[in-house]
Tab-separated table of N, CA and C and ligand atoms in Angstrom:
chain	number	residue	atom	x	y	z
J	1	UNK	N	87.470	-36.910	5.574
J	1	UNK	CA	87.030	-38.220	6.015
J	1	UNK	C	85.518	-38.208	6.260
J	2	UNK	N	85.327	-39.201	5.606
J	2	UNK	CA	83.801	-39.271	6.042
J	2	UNK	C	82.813	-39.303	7.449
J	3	UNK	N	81.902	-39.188	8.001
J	3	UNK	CA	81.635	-38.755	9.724
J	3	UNK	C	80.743	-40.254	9.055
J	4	UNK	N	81.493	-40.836	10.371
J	4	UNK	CA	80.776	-42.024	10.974
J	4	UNK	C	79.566	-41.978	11.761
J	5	UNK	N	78.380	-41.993	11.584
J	5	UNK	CA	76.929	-42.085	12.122
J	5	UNK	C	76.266	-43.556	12.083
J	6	UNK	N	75.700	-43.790	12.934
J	6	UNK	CA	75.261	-45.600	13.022
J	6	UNK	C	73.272	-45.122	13.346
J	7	UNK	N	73.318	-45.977	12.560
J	7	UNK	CA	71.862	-46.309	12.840
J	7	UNK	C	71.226	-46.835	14.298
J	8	UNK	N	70.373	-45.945	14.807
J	8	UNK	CA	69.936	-46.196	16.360
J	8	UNK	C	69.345	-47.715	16.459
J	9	UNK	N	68.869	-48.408	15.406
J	9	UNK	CA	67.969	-49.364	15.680
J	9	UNK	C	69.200	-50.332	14.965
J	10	UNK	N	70.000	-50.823	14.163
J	10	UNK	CA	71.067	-51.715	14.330
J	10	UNK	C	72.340	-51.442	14.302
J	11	UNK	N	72.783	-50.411	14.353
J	11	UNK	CA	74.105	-49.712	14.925
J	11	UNK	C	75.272	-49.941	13.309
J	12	UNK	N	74.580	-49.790	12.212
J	12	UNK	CA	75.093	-50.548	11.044
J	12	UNK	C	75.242	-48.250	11.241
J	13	UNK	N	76.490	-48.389	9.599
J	13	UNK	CA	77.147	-46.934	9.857
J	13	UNK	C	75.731	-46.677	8.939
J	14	UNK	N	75.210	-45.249	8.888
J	14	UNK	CA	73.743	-45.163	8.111
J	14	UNK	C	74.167	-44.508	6.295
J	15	UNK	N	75.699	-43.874	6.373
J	15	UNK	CA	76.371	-43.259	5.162
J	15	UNK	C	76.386	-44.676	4.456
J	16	UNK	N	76.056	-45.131	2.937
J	16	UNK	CA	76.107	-46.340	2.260
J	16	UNK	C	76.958	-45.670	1.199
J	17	UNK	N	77.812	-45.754	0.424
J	17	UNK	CA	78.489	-45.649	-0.359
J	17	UNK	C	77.637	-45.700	-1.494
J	18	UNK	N	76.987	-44.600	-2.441
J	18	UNK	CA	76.210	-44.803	-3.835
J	18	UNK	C	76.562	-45.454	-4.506
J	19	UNK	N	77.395	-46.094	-4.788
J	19	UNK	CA	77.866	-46.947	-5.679
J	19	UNK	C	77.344	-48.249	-5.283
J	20	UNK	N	77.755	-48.665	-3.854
J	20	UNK	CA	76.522	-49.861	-3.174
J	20	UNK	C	74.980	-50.337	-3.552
J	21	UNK	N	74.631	-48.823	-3.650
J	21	UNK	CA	73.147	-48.528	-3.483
J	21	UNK	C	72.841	-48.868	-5.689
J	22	UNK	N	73.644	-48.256	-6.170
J	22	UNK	CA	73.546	-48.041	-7.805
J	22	UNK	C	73.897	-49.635	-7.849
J	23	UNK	N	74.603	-50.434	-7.512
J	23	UNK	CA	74.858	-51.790	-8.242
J	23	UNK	C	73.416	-52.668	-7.838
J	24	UNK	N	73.235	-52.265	-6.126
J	24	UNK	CA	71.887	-52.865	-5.526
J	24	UNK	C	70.665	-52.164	-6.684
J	25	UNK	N	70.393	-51.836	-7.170
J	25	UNK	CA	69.137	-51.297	-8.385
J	25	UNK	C	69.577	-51.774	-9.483
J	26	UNK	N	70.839	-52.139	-10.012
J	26	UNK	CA	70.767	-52.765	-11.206
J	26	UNK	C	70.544	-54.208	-11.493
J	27	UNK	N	71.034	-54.451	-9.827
J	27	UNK	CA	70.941	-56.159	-9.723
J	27	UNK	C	69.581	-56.334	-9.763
J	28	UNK	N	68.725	-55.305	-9.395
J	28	UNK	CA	66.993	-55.976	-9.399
J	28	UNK	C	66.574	-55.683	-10.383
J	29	UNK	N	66.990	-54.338	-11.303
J	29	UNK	CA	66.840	-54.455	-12.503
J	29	UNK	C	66.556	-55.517	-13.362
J	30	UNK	N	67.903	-56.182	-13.127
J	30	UNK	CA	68.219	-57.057	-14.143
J	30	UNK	C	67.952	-58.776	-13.627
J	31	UNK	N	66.561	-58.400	-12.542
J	31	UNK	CA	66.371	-59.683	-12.338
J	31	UNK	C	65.005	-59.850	-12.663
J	32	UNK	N	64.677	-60.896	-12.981
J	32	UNK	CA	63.071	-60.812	-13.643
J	32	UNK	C	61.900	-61.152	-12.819
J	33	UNK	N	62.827	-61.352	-11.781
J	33	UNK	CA	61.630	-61.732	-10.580
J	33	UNK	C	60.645	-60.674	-10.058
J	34	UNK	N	61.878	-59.734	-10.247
J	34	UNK	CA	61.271	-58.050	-10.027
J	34	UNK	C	60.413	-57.207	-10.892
J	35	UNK	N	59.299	-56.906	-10.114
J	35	UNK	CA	58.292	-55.912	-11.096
J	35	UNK	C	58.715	-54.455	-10.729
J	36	UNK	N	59.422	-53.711	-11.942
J	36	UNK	CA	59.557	-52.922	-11.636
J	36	UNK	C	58.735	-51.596	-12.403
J	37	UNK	N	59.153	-50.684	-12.199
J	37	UNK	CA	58.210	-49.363	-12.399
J	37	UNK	C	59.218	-48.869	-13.687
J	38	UNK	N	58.203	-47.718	-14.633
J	38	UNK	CA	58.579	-47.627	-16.109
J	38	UNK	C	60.239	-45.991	-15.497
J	39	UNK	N	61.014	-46.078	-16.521
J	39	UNK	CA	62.182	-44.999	-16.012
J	39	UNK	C	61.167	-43.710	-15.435
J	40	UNK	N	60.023	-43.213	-15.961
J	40	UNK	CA	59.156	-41.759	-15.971
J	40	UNK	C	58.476	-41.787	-14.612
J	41	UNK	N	58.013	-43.352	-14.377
J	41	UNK	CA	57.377	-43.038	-12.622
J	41	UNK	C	58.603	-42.790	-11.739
J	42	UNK	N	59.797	-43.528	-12.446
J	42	UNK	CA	60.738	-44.063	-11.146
J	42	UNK	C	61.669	-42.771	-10.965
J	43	UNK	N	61.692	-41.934	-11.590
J	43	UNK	CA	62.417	-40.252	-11.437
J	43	UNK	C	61.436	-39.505	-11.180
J	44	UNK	N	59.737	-39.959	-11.354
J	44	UNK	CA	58.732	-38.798	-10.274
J	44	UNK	C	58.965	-39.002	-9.078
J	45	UNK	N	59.495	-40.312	-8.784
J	45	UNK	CA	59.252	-40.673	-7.453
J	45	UNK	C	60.397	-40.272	-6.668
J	46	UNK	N	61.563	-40.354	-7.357
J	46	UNK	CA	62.786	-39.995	-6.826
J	46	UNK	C	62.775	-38.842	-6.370
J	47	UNK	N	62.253	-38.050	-7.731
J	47	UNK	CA	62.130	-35.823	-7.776
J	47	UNK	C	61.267	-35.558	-6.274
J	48	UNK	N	60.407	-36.394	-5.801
J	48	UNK	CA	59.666	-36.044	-5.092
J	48	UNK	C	60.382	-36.652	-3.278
J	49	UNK	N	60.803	-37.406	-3.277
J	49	UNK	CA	61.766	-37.559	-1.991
J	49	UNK	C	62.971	-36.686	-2.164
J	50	UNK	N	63.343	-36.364	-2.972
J	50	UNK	CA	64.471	-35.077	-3.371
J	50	UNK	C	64.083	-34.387	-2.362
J	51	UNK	N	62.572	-34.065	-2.447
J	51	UNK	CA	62.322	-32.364	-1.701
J	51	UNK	C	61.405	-33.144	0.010
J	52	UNK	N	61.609	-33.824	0.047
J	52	UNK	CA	60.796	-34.453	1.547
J	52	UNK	C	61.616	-34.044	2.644
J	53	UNK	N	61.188	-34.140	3.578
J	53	UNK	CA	61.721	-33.507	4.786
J	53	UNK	C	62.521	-34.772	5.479
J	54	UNK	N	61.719	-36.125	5.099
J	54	UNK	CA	61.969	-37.416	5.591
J	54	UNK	C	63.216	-37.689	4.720
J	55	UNK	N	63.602	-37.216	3.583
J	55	UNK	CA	65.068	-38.004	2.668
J	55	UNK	C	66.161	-37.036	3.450
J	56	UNK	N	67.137	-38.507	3.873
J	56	UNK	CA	68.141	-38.143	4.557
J	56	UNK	C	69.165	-39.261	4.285
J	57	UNK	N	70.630	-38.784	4.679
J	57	UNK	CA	71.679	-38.962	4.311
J	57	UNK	C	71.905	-39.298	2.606
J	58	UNK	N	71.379	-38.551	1.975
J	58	UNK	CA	71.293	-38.235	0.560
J	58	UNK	C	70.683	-39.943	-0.121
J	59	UNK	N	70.274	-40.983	0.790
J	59	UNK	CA	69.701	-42.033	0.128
J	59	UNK	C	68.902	-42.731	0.502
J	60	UNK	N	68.380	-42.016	2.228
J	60	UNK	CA	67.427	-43.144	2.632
J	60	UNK	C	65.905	-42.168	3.039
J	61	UNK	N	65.263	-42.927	3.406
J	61	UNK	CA	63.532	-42.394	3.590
J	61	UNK	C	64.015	-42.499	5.555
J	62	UNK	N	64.102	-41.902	6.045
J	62	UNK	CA	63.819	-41.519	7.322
J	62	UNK	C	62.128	-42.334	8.045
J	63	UNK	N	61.040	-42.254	7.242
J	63	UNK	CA	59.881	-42.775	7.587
J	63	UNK	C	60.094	-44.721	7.811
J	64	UNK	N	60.783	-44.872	6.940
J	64	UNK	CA	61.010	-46.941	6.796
J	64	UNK	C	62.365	-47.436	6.857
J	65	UNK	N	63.516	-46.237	6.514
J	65	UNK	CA	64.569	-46.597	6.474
J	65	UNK	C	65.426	-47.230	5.211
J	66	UNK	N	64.502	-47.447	4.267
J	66	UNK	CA	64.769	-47.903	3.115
J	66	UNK	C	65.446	-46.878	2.037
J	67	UNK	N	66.240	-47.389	1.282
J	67	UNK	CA	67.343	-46.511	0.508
J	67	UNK	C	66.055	-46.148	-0.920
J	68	UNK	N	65.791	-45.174	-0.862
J	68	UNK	CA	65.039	-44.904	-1.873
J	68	UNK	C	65.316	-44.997	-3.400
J	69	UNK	N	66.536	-45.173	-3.736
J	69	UNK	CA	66.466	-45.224	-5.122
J	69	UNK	C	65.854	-47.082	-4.790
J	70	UNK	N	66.312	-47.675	-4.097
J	70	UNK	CA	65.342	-48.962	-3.882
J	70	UNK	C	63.921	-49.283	-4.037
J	71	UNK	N	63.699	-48.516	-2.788
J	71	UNK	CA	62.090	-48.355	-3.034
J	71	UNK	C	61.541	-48.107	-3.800
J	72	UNK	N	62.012	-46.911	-4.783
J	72	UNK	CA	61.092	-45.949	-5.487
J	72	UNK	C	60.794	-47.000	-6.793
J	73	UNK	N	62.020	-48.148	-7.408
J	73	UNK	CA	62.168	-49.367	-8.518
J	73	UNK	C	60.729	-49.582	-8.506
J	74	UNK	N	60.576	-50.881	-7.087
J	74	UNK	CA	59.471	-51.572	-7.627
J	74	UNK	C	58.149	-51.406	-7.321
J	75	UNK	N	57.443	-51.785	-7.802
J	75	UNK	CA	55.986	-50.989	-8.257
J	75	UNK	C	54.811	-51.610	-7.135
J	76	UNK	N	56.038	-52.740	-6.433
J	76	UNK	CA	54.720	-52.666	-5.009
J	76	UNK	C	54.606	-51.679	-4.423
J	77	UNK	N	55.529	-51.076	-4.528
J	77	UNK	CA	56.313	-49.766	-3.039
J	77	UNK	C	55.097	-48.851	-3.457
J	78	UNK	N	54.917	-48.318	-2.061
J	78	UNK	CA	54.219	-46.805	-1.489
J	78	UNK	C	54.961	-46.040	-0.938
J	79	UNK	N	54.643	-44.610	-0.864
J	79	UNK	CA	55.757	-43.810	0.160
J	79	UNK	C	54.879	-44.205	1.463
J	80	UNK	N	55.918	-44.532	2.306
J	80	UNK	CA	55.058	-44.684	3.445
J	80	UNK	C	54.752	-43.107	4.755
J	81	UNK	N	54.745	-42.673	3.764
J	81	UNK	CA	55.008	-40.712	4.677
J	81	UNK	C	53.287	-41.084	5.650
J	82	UNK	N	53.935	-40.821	6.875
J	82	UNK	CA	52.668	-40.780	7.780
J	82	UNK	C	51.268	-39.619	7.283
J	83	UNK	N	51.975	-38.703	6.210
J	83	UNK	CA	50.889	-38.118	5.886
J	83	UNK	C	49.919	-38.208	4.619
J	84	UNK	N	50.104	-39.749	4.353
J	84	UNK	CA	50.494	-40.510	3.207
J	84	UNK	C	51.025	-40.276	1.921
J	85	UNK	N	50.730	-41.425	0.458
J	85	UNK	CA	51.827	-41.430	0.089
J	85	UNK	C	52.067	-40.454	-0.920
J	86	UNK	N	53.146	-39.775	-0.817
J	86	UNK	CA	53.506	-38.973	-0.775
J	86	UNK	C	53.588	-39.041	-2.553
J	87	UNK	N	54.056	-40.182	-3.352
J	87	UNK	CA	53.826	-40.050	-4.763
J	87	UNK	C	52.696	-40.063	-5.168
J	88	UNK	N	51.857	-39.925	-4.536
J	88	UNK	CA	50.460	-39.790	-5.309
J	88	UNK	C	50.017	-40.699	-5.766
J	89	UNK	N	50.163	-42.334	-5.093
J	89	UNK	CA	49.088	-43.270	-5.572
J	89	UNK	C	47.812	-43.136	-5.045
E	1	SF4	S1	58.402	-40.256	3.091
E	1	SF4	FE1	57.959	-40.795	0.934
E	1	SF4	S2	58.623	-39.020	-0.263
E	1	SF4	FE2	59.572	-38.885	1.767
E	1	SF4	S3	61.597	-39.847	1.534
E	1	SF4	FE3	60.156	-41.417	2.261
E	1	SF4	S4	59.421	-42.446	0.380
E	1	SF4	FE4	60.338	-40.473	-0.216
């Protein structure tokens, strides 16, 4: 069974089901409103929260809280790592 953990700041459970998270990236994908980043930035960016100290529960950024395969899409996003950003813009 999965361990129930809640987020300190809205008590929502913090485990998201990947499949949640994979339909949420295709839906912005596939919306044109969204500027998104080319497949080659968007797996540097991923490879590189892979190894961060801040990526936790296998999908979110610990620094903003945001599910990183999210973030990492669109091409406003920065890592917001207090020691900055961490992809190298
Ligand atoms: S601090 Fe930056 S590199 Fe680390 S998990 Fe967050 S977005 Fe990724």
């Amino acid at each position: 069974m999965e361990k129930k953990e809640n987020c300190k700041g809205c008590r929502a459970n913090v485990n998201v089901d990947i499949n949640s998270i994979e339909a949420l990236v295709e839906e912005i994908r596939n919306n044109s409103e969204f500027d998104v980043v080319s497949s080659e930035v968007y797996d540097n960016r991923l490879n590189i929260c892979k190894e961060c100290k801040d990526f936790v529960y296998g999908t979110t950024c610990n620094q903003c809280g945001c599910f990183v395969k999210v973030r990492a899409l669109l091409k406003s996003s920065v890592c917001p790592s207090y020691k900055g950003d961490l992809w190298g813009h």
